PDB file of C-alpha atoms and ligand atoms in Angstrom:
ATOM      1  CA  UNK A 836      28.349 -18.823  18.431  1.00  0.00           C
ATOM      2  CA  UNK A 837      27.651 -22.252  17.379  1.00  0.00           C
ATOM      3  CA  UNK A 838      29.849 -21.623  14.183  1.00  0.00           C
ATOM      4  CA  UNK A 839      33.598 -23.224  14.445  1.00  0.00           C
ATOM      5  CA  UNK A 840      36.835 -23.493  12.465  1.00  0.00           C
ATOM      6  CA  UNK A 841      37.878 -26.949  12.118  1.00  0.00           C
ATOM      7  CA  UNK A 842      41.555 -25.851  11.231  1.00  0.00           C
ATOM      8  CA  UNK A 843      43.863 -24.082   8.700  1.00  0.00           C
ATOM      9  CA  UNK A 844      44.729 -25.880   5.100  1.00  0.00           C
ATOM     10  CA  UNK A 845      47.834 -24.984   3.263  1.00  0.00           C
ATOM     11  CA  UNK A 846      46.987 -23.981  -0.282  1.00  0.00           C
ATOM     12  CA  UNK A 847      48.717 -24.175  -3.320  1.00  0.00           C
ATOM     13  CA  UNK A 848      49.204 -20.842  -4.462  1.00  0.00           C
ATOM     14  CA  UNK A 849      50.481 -21.295  -7.800  1.00  0.00           C
ATOM     15  CA  UNK A 850      48.244 -24.180  -9.044  1.00  0.00           C
ATOM     16  CA  UNK A 851      45.277 -21.978  -7.290  1.00  0.00           C
ATOM     17  CA  UNK A 852      45.793 -18.761  -8.943  1.00  0.00           C
ATOM     18  CA  UNK A 853      44.506 -19.582 -12.678  1.00  0.00           C
ATOM     19  CA  UNK A 854      41.486 -21.302 -11.194  1.00  0.00           C
ATOM     20  CA  UNK A 855      40.351 -18.394  -8.782  1.00  0.00           C
ATOM     21  CA  UNK A 856      40.903 -15.648 -11.895  1.00  0.00           C
ATOM     22  CA  UNK A 857      38.621 -18.220 -14.069  1.00  0.00           C
ATOM     23  CA  UNK A 858      35.962 -18.387 -11.069  1.00  0.00           C
ATOM     24  CA  UNK A 859      35.837 -14.513 -10.773  1.00  0.00           C
ATOM     25  CA  UNK A 860      35.767 -13.985 -14.256  1.00  0.00           C
ATOM     26  CA  UNK A 861      32.745 -16.744 -14.640  1.00  0.00           C
ATOM     27  CA  UNK A 862      29.605 -15.888 -15.561  1.00  0.00           C
ATOM     28  CA  UNK A 863      27.834 -19.261 -15.782  1.00  0.00           C
ATOM     29  CA  UNK A 864      26.364 -18.580 -12.821  1.00  0.00           C
ATOM     30  CA  UNK A 865      23.124 -19.419 -10.428  1.00  0.00           C
ATOM     31  CA  UNK A 866      20.282 -16.856  -9.858  1.00  0.00           C
ATOM     32  CA  UNK A 867      19.398 -19.181  -7.016  1.00  0.00           C
ATOM     33  CA  UNK A 868      18.752 -17.763  -3.986  1.00  0.00           C
ATOM     34  CA  UNK A 869      19.595 -14.185  -5.652  1.00  0.00           C
ATOM     35  CA  UNK A 870      16.804 -12.380  -3.135  1.00  0.00           C
ATOM     36  CA  UNK A 871      18.899 -13.047  -0.458  1.00  0.00           C
ATOM     37  CA  UNK A 872      21.568 -10.355  -1.578  1.00  0.00           C
ATOM     38  CA  UNK A 873      22.090  -6.853  -2.024  1.00  0.00           C
ATOM     39  CA  UNK A 874      25.023  -5.797  -4.343  1.00  0.00           C
ATOM     40  CA  UNK A 875      28.014  -7.960  -6.195  1.00  0.00           C
ATOM     41  CA  UNK A 876      27.496 -11.151  -5.295  1.00  0.00           C
ATOM     42  CA  UNK A 877      27.363 -14.527  -7.581  1.00  0.00           C
ATOM     43  CA  UNK A 878      27.573 -18.025  -6.866  1.00  0.00           C
ATOM     44  CA  UNK A 879      29.495 -20.597  -9.512  1.00  0.00           C
ATOM     45  CA  UNK A 880      28.108 -24.005  -9.097  1.00  0.00           C
ATOM     46  CA  UNK A 881      31.140 -26.198  -9.175  1.00  0.00           C
ATOM     47  CA  UNK A 882      29.418 -30.002  -7.461  1.00  0.00           C
ATOM     48  CA  UNK A 883      26.085 -30.619  -7.914  1.00  0.00           C
ATOM     49  CA  UNK A 884      23.909 -33.783  -8.102  1.00  0.00           C
ATOM     50  CA  UNK A 885      21.716 -32.558 -11.654  1.00  0.00           C
ATOM     51  CA  UNK A 886      24.953 -32.026 -13.668  1.00  0.00           C
ATOM     52  CA  UNK A 887      23.642 -28.972 -14.533  1.00  0.00           C
ATOM     53  CA  UNK A 888      26.083 -26.106 -14.740  1.00  0.00           C
ATOM     54  CA  UNK A 889      24.031 -23.666 -12.717  1.00  0.00           C
ATOM     55  CA  UNK A 890      21.753 -25.646 -10.972  1.00  0.00           C
ATOM     56  CA  UNK A 891      22.692 -24.128  -7.717  1.00  0.00           C
ATOM     57  CA  UNK A 892      19.798 -25.084  -5.148  1.00  0.00           C
ATOM     58  CA  UNK A 893      20.185 -27.286  -2.269  1.00  0.00           C
ATOM     59  CA  UNK A 894      17.691 -30.271  -2.587  1.00  0.00           C
ATOM     60  CA  UNK A 895      17.080 -33.595  -0.867  1.00  0.00           C
ATOM     61  CA  UNK A 896      17.188 -37.088  -2.200  1.00  0.00           C
ATOM     62  CA  UNK A 897      20.606 -39.513  -1.708  1.00  0.00           C
ATOM     63  CA  UNK A 898      22.829 -38.704  -5.202  1.00  0.00           C
ATOM     64  CA  UNK A 899      26.092 -37.635  -4.077  1.00  0.00           C
ATOM     65  CA  UNK A 900      27.428 -34.971  -6.121  1.00  0.00           C
ATOM     66  CA  UNK A 901      30.237 -34.560  -8.853  1.00  0.00           C
ATOM     67  CA  UNK A 902      31.688 -31.636 -10.744  1.00  0.00           C
ATOM     68  CA  UNK A 903      29.516 -29.845 -13.252  1.00  0.00           C
ATOM     69  CA  UNK A 904      30.722 -29.188 -16.799  1.00  0.00           C
ATOM     70  CA  UNK A 905      31.953 -26.001 -16.478  1.00  0.00           C
ATOM     71  CA  UNK A 906      33.789 -26.769 -13.184  1.00  0.00           C
ATOM     72  CA  UNK A 907      35.741 -30.286 -14.705  1.00  0.00           C
ATOM     73  CA  UNK A 908      38.691 -28.115 -15.748  1.00  0.00           C
ATOM     74  CA  UNK A 909      39.495 -27.253 -12.036  1.00  0.00           C
ATOM     75  CA  UNK A 910      42.057 -29.585 -11.379  1.00  0.00           C
ATOM     76  CA  UNK A 911      43.502 -28.037  -8.498  1.00  0.00           C
ATOM     77  CA  UNK A 912      40.180 -27.284  -6.832  1.00  0.00           C
ATOM     78  CA  UNK A 913      38.463 -30.563  -7.690  1.00  0.00           C
ATOM     79  CA  UNK A 914      41.561 -32.187  -5.956  1.00  0.00           C
ATOM     80  CA  UNK A 915      41.383 -29.866  -3.100  1.00  0.00           C
ATOM     81  CA  UNK A 916      37.882 -30.580  -2.250  1.00  0.00           C
ATOM     82  CA  UNK A 917      38.190 -34.926  -3.206  1.00  0.00           C
ATOM     83  CA  UNK A 918      41.517 -34.941  -0.887  1.00  0.00           C
ATOM     84  CA  UNK A 919      40.005 -32.669   2.043  1.00  0.00           C
ATOM     85  CA  UNK A 920      36.347 -33.751   2.043  1.00  0.00           C
ATOM     86  CA  UNK A 921      34.388 -37.070   2.347  1.00  0.00           C
ATOM     87  CA  UNK A 922      32.580 -36.287  -1.126  1.00  0.00           C
ATOM     88  CA  UNK A 923      30.585 -39.406  -0.752  1.00  0.00           C
ATOM     89  CA  UNK A 924      28.231 -37.373   1.315  1.00  0.00           C
ATOM     90  CA  UNK A 925      28.458 -33.696  -0.512  1.00  0.00           C
ATOM     91  CA  UNK A 926      25.484 -32.747  -2.263  1.00  0.00           C
ATOM     92  CA  UNK A 927      26.487 -29.299  -3.513  1.00  0.00           C
ATOM     93  CA  UNK A 928      29.762 -27.358  -4.037  1.00  0.00           C
ATOM     94  CA  UNK A 929      29.351 -23.561  -4.778  1.00  0.00           C
ATOM     95  CA  UNK A 930      32.379 -20.756  -5.077  1.00  0.00           C
ATOM     96  CA  UNK A 931      30.698 -17.630  -3.583  1.00  0.00           C
ATOM     97  CA  UNK A 932      32.356 -14.826  -5.342  1.00  0.00           C
ATOM     98  CA  UNK A 933      31.216 -11.493  -3.177  1.00  0.00           C
ATOM     99  CA  UNK A 934      32.549  -8.212  -3.760  1.00  0.00           C
ATOM    100  CA  UNK A 935      31.119  -4.720  -2.293  1.00  0.00           C
ATOM    101  CA  UNK A 936      27.818  -6.550  -1.378  1.00  0.00           C
ATOM    102  CA  UNK A 937      25.506  -7.751   1.153  1.00  0.00           C
ATOM    103  CA  UNK A 938      23.758 -10.989   2.144  1.00  0.00           C
ATOM    104  CA  UNK A 939      20.136  -9.993   3.674  1.00  0.00           C
ATOM    105  CA  UNK A 940      20.144 -11.498   7.098  1.00  0.00           C
ATOM    106  CA  UNK A 941      18.310 -15.018   6.676  1.00  0.00           C
ATOM    107  CA  UNK A 942      18.130 -18.777   7.936  1.00  0.00           C
ATOM    108  CA  UNK A 943      18.862 -21.638   5.604  1.00  0.00           C
ATOM    109  CA  UNK A 944      17.370 -24.958   4.655  1.00  0.00           C
ATOM    110  CA  UNK A 945      14.127 -24.233   5.795  1.00  0.00           C
ATOM    111  CA  UNK A 946      12.736 -25.907   2.512  1.00  0.00           C
ATOM    112  CA  UNK A 947      13.989 -28.966   3.191  1.00  0.00           C
ATOM    113  CA  UNK A 948      11.564 -31.696   4.248  1.00  0.00           C
ATOM    114  CA  UNK A 949      11.942 -32.791   8.066  1.00  0.00           C
ATOM    115  CA  UNK A 950      12.544 -36.132   7.529  1.00  0.00           C
ATOM    116  CA  UNK A 951      15.732 -35.365   5.329  1.00  0.00           C
ATOM    117  CA  UNK A 952      18.947 -36.069   6.826  1.00  0.00           C
ATOM    118  CA  UNK A 953      20.359 -33.038   8.576  1.00  0.00           C
ATOM    119  CA  UNK A 954      22.403 -30.771   6.035  1.00  0.00           C
ATOM    120  CA  UNK A 955      25.546 -29.276   7.002  1.00  0.00           C
ATOM    121  CA  UNK A 956      27.516 -26.603   5.668  1.00  0.00           C
ATOM    122  CA  UNK A 957      31.500 -26.235   5.642  1.00  0.00           C
ATOM    123  CA  UNK A 958      32.738 -23.191   4.207  1.00  0.00           C
ATOM    124  CA  UNK A 959      36.392 -22.535   3.003  1.00  0.00           C
ATOM    125  CA  UNK A 960      37.713 -18.843   2.017  1.00  0.00           C
ATOM    126  CA  UNK A 961      40.151 -18.993  -1.151  1.00  0.00           C
ATOM    127  CA  UNK A 962      40.557 -15.522  -1.376  1.00  0.00           C
ATOM    128  CA  UNK A 963      39.866 -12.849   1.283  1.00  0.00           C
ATOM    129  CA  UNK A 964      40.502  -9.146   3.101  1.00  0.00           C
ATOM    130  CA  UNK A 965      39.838  -8.119   5.992  1.00  0.00           C
ATOM    131  CA  UNK A 966      36.834  -6.519   4.823  1.00  0.00           C
ATOM    132  CA  UNK A 967      35.097  -9.601   4.686  1.00  0.00           C
ATOM    133  CA  UNK A 968      32.884 -10.384   7.507  1.00  0.00           C
ATOM    134  CA  UNK A 969      30.664 -13.236   8.458  1.00  0.00           C
ATOM    135  CA  UNK A 970      27.825 -13.292  11.159  1.00  0.00           C
ATOM    136  CA  UNK A 971      26.023 -15.387  13.003  1.00  0.00           C
ATOM    137  CA  UNK A 972      23.097 -14.323  15.736  1.00  0.00           C
ATOM    138  CA  UNK A 973      25.042 -11.951  18.089  1.00  0.00           C
ATOM    139  CA  UNK A 974      28.368 -12.908  16.737  1.00  0.00           C
ATOM    140  CA  UNK A 975      30.358 -11.049  13.937  1.00  0.00           C
ATOM    141  CA  UNK A 976      33.737 -13.057  12.676  1.00  0.00           C
ATOM    142  CA  UNK A 977      36.474 -13.162  10.067  1.00  0.00           C
ATOM    143  CA  UNK A 978      37.109 -16.459   7.954  1.00  0.00           C
ATOM    144  CA  UNK A 979      40.889 -16.650   7.300  1.00  0.00           C
ATOM    145  CA  UNK A 980      41.897 -17.924   3.787  1.00  0.00           C
ATOM    146  CA  UNK A 981      42.497 -21.330   3.749  1.00  0.00           C
ATOM    147  CA  UNK A 982      40.206 -21.780   7.065  1.00  0.00           C
ATOM    148  CA  UNK A 983      37.606 -24.728   7.410  1.00  0.00           C
ATOM    149  CA  UNK A 984      34.497 -23.533   8.861  1.00  0.00           C
ATOM    150  CA  UNK A 985      31.633 -24.801   9.831  1.00  0.00           C
ATOM    151  CA  UNK A 986      28.690 -22.416   9.493  1.00  0.00           C
ATOM    152  CA  UNK A 987      25.515 -23.373  11.426  1.00  0.00           C
ATOM    153  CA  UNK A 988      23.390 -22.007   8.339  1.00  0.00           C
ATOM    154  CA  UNK A 989      20.150 -22.966  10.290  1.00  0.00           C
ATOM    155  CA  UNK A 990      20.612 -19.804  12.841  1.00  0.00           C
ATOM    156  CA  UNK A 991      20.064 -16.323  11.769  1.00  0.00           C
ATOM    157  CA  UNK A 992      23.235 -15.614   9.459  1.00  0.00           C
ATOM    158  CA  UNK A 993      24.852 -13.125   6.621  1.00  0.00           C
ATOM    159  CA  UNK A 994      28.009 -12.440   5.030  1.00  0.00           C
ATOM    160  CA  UNK A 995      29.493  -8.704   3.747  1.00  0.00           C
ATOM    161  CA  UNK A 996      31.980  -7.649   2.061  1.00  0.00           C
ATOM    162  CA  UNK A 997      32.610  -3.968   2.478  1.00  0.00           C
ATOM    163  CA  UNK A 998      35.816  -3.590   0.472  1.00  0.00           C
ATOM    164  CA  UNK A 999      35.904  -3.911  -3.608  1.00  0.00           C
ATOM    165  CA  UNK A1000      38.647  -6.809  -3.627  1.00  0.00           C
ATOM    166  CA  UNK A1001      36.278 -10.426  -4.566  1.00  0.00           C
ATOM    167  CA  UNK A1002      36.044 -12.462  -2.086  1.00  0.00           C
ATOM    168  CA  UNK A1003      35.537 -16.321  -2.636  1.00  0.00           C
ATOM    169  CA  UNK A1004      34.895 -18.732  -0.445  1.00  0.00           C
ATOM    170  CA  UNK A1005      34.074 -22.364  -1.102  1.00  0.00           C
ATOM    171  CA  UNK A1006      30.540 -23.530   0.265  1.00  0.00           C
ATOM    172  CA  UNK A1007      30.039 -26.925   0.315  1.00  0.00           C
ATOM    173  CA  UNK A1008      27.284 -28.738   1.344  1.00  0.00           C
ATOM    174  CA  UNK A1009      26.542 -32.189   2.840  1.00  0.00           C
ATOM    175  CA  UNK A1010      24.358 -34.796   4.130  1.00  0.00           C
ATOM    176  CA  UNK A1011      25.683 -35.771   7.004  1.00  0.00           C
ATOM    177  CA  UNK A1012      22.843 -37.333   9.288  1.00  0.00           C
ATOM    178  CA  UNK A1013      23.655 -38.051  12.751  1.00  0.00           C
ATOM    179  CA  UNK A1014      27.721 -38.235  12.029  1.00  0.00           C
ATOM    180  CA  UNK A1015      30.153 -35.768  13.949  1.00  0.00           C
ATOM    181  CA  UNK A1016      30.902 -32.821  11.571  1.00  0.00           C
ATOM    182  CA  UNK A1017      34.451 -33.370  11.903  1.00  0.00           C
ATOM    183  CA  UNK A1018      33.922 -36.705   9.690  1.00  0.00           C
ATOM    184  CA  UNK A1019      33.873 -34.730   6.755  1.00  0.00           C
ATOM    185  CA  UNK A1020      37.412 -33.873   6.798  1.00  0.00           C
ATOM    186  CA  UNK A1021      39.013 -37.224   5.443  1.00  0.00           C
ATOM    187  CA  UNK A1022      42.562 -36.072   6.181  1.00  0.00           C
ATOM    188  CA  UNK A1023      42.230 -34.334   9.740  1.00  0.00           C
ATOM    189  CA  UNK A1024      46.123 -34.165   9.947  1.00  0.00           C
ATOM    190  CA  UNK A1025      46.314 -31.732   7.104  1.00  0.00           C
ATOM    191  CA  UNK A1026      44.380 -29.156   9.624  1.00  0.00           C
ATOM    192  CA  UNK A1027      46.928 -26.507  11.533  1.00  0.00           C
ATOM    193  CA  UNK A1028      44.931 -25.611  14.957  1.00  0.00           C
ATOM    194  CA  UNK A1029      43.853 -21.853  14.544  1.00  0.00           C
ATOM    195  CA  UNK A1030      42.244 -19.340  16.845  1.00  0.00           C
ATOM    196  CA  UNK A1031      39.222 -18.057  15.024  1.00  0.00           C
ATOM    197  CA  UNK A1032      38.758 -13.932  14.238  1.00  0.00           C
ATOM    198  CA  UNK A1033      35.828 -12.617  16.385  1.00  0.00           C
ATOM    199  CA  UNK A1034      35.221  -8.896  15.470  1.00  0.00           C
ATOM    200  CA  UNK A1035      34.549  -6.367  18.508  1.00  0.00           C
ATOM    201  CA  UNK A1036      31.955  -4.149  17.515  1.00  0.00           C
ATOM    202  CA  UNK A1037      31.054  -0.671  19.280  1.00  0.00           C
ATOM    203  CA  UNK A1038      28.035  -0.114  21.026  1.00  0.00           C
ATOM    204  CA  UNK A1039      24.553   0.943  19.202  1.00  0.00           C
ATOM    205  CA  UNK A1040      24.016   4.030  21.121  1.00  0.00           C
ATOM    206  CA  UNK A1041      20.606   5.715  21.501  1.00  0.00           C
ATOM    207  CA  UNK A1042      21.812   8.295  18.844  1.00  0.00           C
ATOM    208  CA  UNK A1043      22.516   5.727  16.391  1.00  0.00           C
ATOM    209  CA  UNK A1044      19.058   3.819  17.395  1.00  0.00           C
ATOM    210  CA  UNK A1045      17.179   7.481  16.695  1.00  0.00           C
ATOM    211  CA  UNK A1046      18.789   7.581  13.433  1.00  0.00           C
ATOM    212  CA  UNK A1047      17.503   4.302  12.337  1.00  0.00           C
ATOM    213  CA  UNK A1048      14.024   5.518  13.606  1.00  0.00           C
ATOM    214  CA  UNK A1049      13.966   8.668  11.462  1.00  0.00           C
ATOM    215  CA  UNK A1050      14.782   5.994   8.706  1.00  0.00           C
ATOM    216  CA  UNK A1051      11.127   5.873   8.726  1.00  0.00           C
ATOM    217  CA  UNK A1052      10.663   9.466   7.004  1.00  0.00           C
ATOM    218  CA  UNK A1053      12.206   8.606   3.904  1.00  0.00           C
ATOM    219  CA  UNK A1054      11.466   4.837   3.251  1.00  0.00           C
ATOM    220  CA  UNK A1055       9.468   4.103   0.200  1.00  0.00           C
ATOM    221  CA  UNK A1056       8.691   1.958  -2.614  1.00  0.00           C
ATOM    222  CA  UNK A1057      11.330   3.341  -4.611  1.00  0.00           C
ATOM    223  CA  UNK A1058      13.954   3.284  -2.038  1.00  0.00           C
ATOM    224  CA  UNK A1059      13.826   0.672   0.516  1.00  0.00           C
ATOM    225  CA  UNK A1060      15.883  -1.313  -1.345  1.00  0.00           C
ATOM    226  CA  UNK A1061      18.667   1.001  -0.155  1.00  0.00           C
ATOM    227  CA  UNK A1062      17.571   1.193   3.467  1.00  0.00           C
ATOM    228  CA  UNK A1063      17.571  -2.815   3.388  1.00  0.00           C
ATOM    229  CA  UNK A1064      21.501  -2.499   1.894  1.00  0.00           C
ATOM    230  CA  UNK A1065      22.138  -0.129   4.716  1.00  0.00           C
ATOM    231  CA  UNK A1066      20.323  -2.236   7.825  1.00  0.00           C
ATOM    232  CA  UNK A1067      21.647  -5.412   6.577  1.00  0.00           C
ATOM    233  CA  UNK A1068      25.241  -3.537   7.421  1.00  0.00           C
ATOM    234  CA  UNK A1069      24.435  -2.592  10.759  1.00  0.00           C
ATOM    235  CA  UNK A1070      25.319  -5.242  12.870  1.00  0.00           C
ATOM    236  CA  UNK A1071      28.587  -6.061  11.379  1.00  0.00           C
ATOM    237  CA  UNK A1072      29.950  -2.498  13.092  1.00  0.00           C
ATOM    238  CA  UNK A1073      27.411  -1.965  16.243  1.00  0.00           C
ATOM    239  CA  UNK A1074      26.813  -4.413  18.978  1.00  0.00           C
ATOM    240  CA  UNK A1075      23.158  -5.824  17.933  1.00  0.00           C
ATOM    241  CA  UNK A1076      22.249  -9.293  17.314  1.00  0.00           C
ATOM    242  CA  UNK A1077      21.423  -9.716  13.816  1.00  0.00           C
ATOM    243  CA  UNK A1078      17.680 -10.579  14.380  1.00  0.00           C
ATOM    244  CA  UNK A1079      16.809  -7.147  14.756  1.00  0.00           C
ATOM    245  CA  UNK A1080      17.179  -6.589  11.218  1.00  0.00           C
ATOM    246  CA  UNK A1081      13.789  -7.910  11.146  1.00  0.00           C
ATOM    247  CA  UNK A1082      12.013  -5.963  13.669  1.00  0.00           C
ATOM    248  CA  UNK A1083      13.638  -2.629  11.958  1.00  0.00           C
ATOM    249  CA  UNK A1084      12.031  -3.282   8.341  1.00  0.00           C
ATOM    250  CA  UNK A1085       8.613  -4.402   9.938  1.00  0.00           C
ATOM    251  CA  UNK A1086       8.391  -1.246  12.432  1.00  0.00           C
ATOM    252  CA  UNK A1087       9.889   1.038   9.423  1.00  0.00           C
ATOM    253  CA  UNK A1088       7.292  -0.065   6.729  1.00  0.00           C
ATOM    254  CA  UNK A1089       4.542   0.607   9.580  1.00  0.00           C
ATOM    255  CA  UNK A1090       5.730   3.652  10.775  1.00  0.00           C
ATOM    256  CA  UNK A1091       6.061   5.095   7.304  1.00  0.00           C
ATOM    257  CA  UNK A1092       2.578   4.097   6.900  1.00  0.00           C
ATOM    258  CA  UNK A1093       2.324   2.533   3.559  1.00  0.00           C
ATOM    259  CA  UNK A1094       0.107  -0.498   3.174  1.00  0.00           C
ATOM    260  CA  UNK A1095       1.780  -2.223   0.323  1.00  0.00           C
ATOM    261  CA  UNK A1096       5.315  -1.914   1.854  1.00  0.00           C
ATOM    262  CA  UNK A1097       4.347  -3.455   5.066  1.00  0.00           C
ATOM    263  CA  UNK A1098       2.845  -6.138   3.316  1.00  0.00           C
ATOM    264  CA  UNK A1099       5.883  -6.737   1.032  1.00  0.00           C
ATOM    265  CA  UNK A1100       8.394  -6.584   4.212  1.00  0.00           C
ATOM    266  CA  UNK A1101       6.069  -9.320   6.364  1.00  0.00           C
ATOM    267  CA  UNK A1102       6.426 -11.585   4.007  1.00  0.00           C
ATOM    268  CA  UNK A1103       9.854 -11.076   3.413  1.00  0.00           C
ATOM    269  CA  UNK A1104      10.550 -11.922   7.037  1.00  0.00           C
ATOM    270  CA  UNK A1105       8.359 -14.765   6.844  1.00  0.00           C
ATOM    271  CA  UNK A1106      10.393 -16.177   3.990  1.00  0.00           C
ATOM    272  CA  UNK A1107      13.931 -15.066   5.352  1.00  0.00           C
ATOM    273  CA  UNK A1108      13.428 -16.434   8.551  1.00  0.00           C
ATOM    274  CA  UNK A1109      10.530 -19.041   9.347  1.00  0.00           C
ATOM    275  CA  UNK A1110       8.829 -20.161   6.632  1.00  0.00           C
ATOM    276  CA  UNK A1111      10.007 -21.389   2.352  1.00  0.00           C
ATOM    277  CA  UNK A1112       8.720 -24.004   0.413  1.00  0.00           C
ATOM    278  CA  UNK A1113      11.269 -25.732  -2.112  1.00  0.00           C
ATOM    279  CA  UNK A1114      11.705 -23.623  -5.443  1.00  0.00           C
ATOM    280  CA  UNK A1115       9.780 -20.746  -3.643  1.00  0.00           C
ATOM    281  CA  UNK A1116      11.028 -17.308  -4.575  1.00  0.00           C
ATOM    282  CA  UNK A1117      10.261 -13.877  -3.263  1.00  0.00           C
ATOM    283  CA  UNK A1118       9.982 -10.772  -5.372  1.00  0.00           C
ATOM    284  CA  UNK A1119      11.910  -7.847  -3.869  1.00  0.00           C
TER     285      UNK A1119
HETATM  286  C1  YCP B2150      24.617 -18.596   2.432  1.00  0.00           C
HETATM  287  N1  YCP B2150      22.397 -18.611   1.971  1.00  0.00           N
HETATM  288  O1  YCP B2150      24.332 -18.116   3.446  1.00  0.00           O
HETATM  289  C2  YCP B2150      23.893 -19.098   1.354  1.00  0.00           C
HETATM  290  C3  YCP B2150      24.511 -18.728  -0.128  1.00  0.00           C
HETATM  291  C4  YCP B2150      21.973 -17.851   0.163  1.00  0.00           C
HETATM  292  C5  YCP B2150      21.847 -18.638   1.031  1.00  0.00           C
HETATM  293  C6  YCP B2150      23.091 -18.574  -0.775  1.00  0.00           C
HETATM  294  O2  YCP B2150      25.659 -18.495   2.130  1.00  0.00           O
HETATM  295 CO1   CO B2151      22.688 -18.361   4.082  1.00  0.00          CO
END
């Protein structure tokens, strides 16, 4: 696993509580990347380079980020961001609110030009439960509240919350270039070392595989989103590489023999995994 925890920050609960409640209640959300989610997953943009409230797109360029008009009143969160990270290299800070939902397996930064400085994503969960998991390739892990994580979003990854209590995680994207990831944390003494919570999963046995194949008997244009919802979550509890998700959806569409569905799934895999242009959307 290339993602790793940089350590645990002390959070100030009384100051955090009202801002967390405002984030969960917020309806100034960004629709960017909404084709990657199934269920209740919302993004509130906290810092960006355009100054517009709901612009949550990652974009190239040299401009540093600043709090959006809506996020300016978040004294505690803005202070936390400023005191912990090197904001001169920050390009985008979002709060991802996830309540009973899943991100469809995908890779990020595919849309950035090859000459862009290397992007680096840090996560800081500020509310979570044990039902909230993240994944990367063949690993599944839980990020604790207050833990600062480097997530290698260029690899195939996903996140899910199988409960109903909202998980809120700050997602900070930096233009890192050739510098070391650790340099993004300005005051490293504030981070307490932690051992990451890696999730052990049960084996994916033959019977379960046969069940997966039998989904071809029921998948159709009316229900394929529900099938995707189910399939995107399998690797969180069965020991299987996340990339198998792409094989499953293409094989199921093909076994179902529906031309339109085959084209849709082929195109979706291309979009999620290999090749995406800036501003490109995918109509699921
Ligand atoms: C993530 N990927 O993995 C981001 C959020 C969709 C694309 C938006 O957190
Ligand atoms: Co992602």
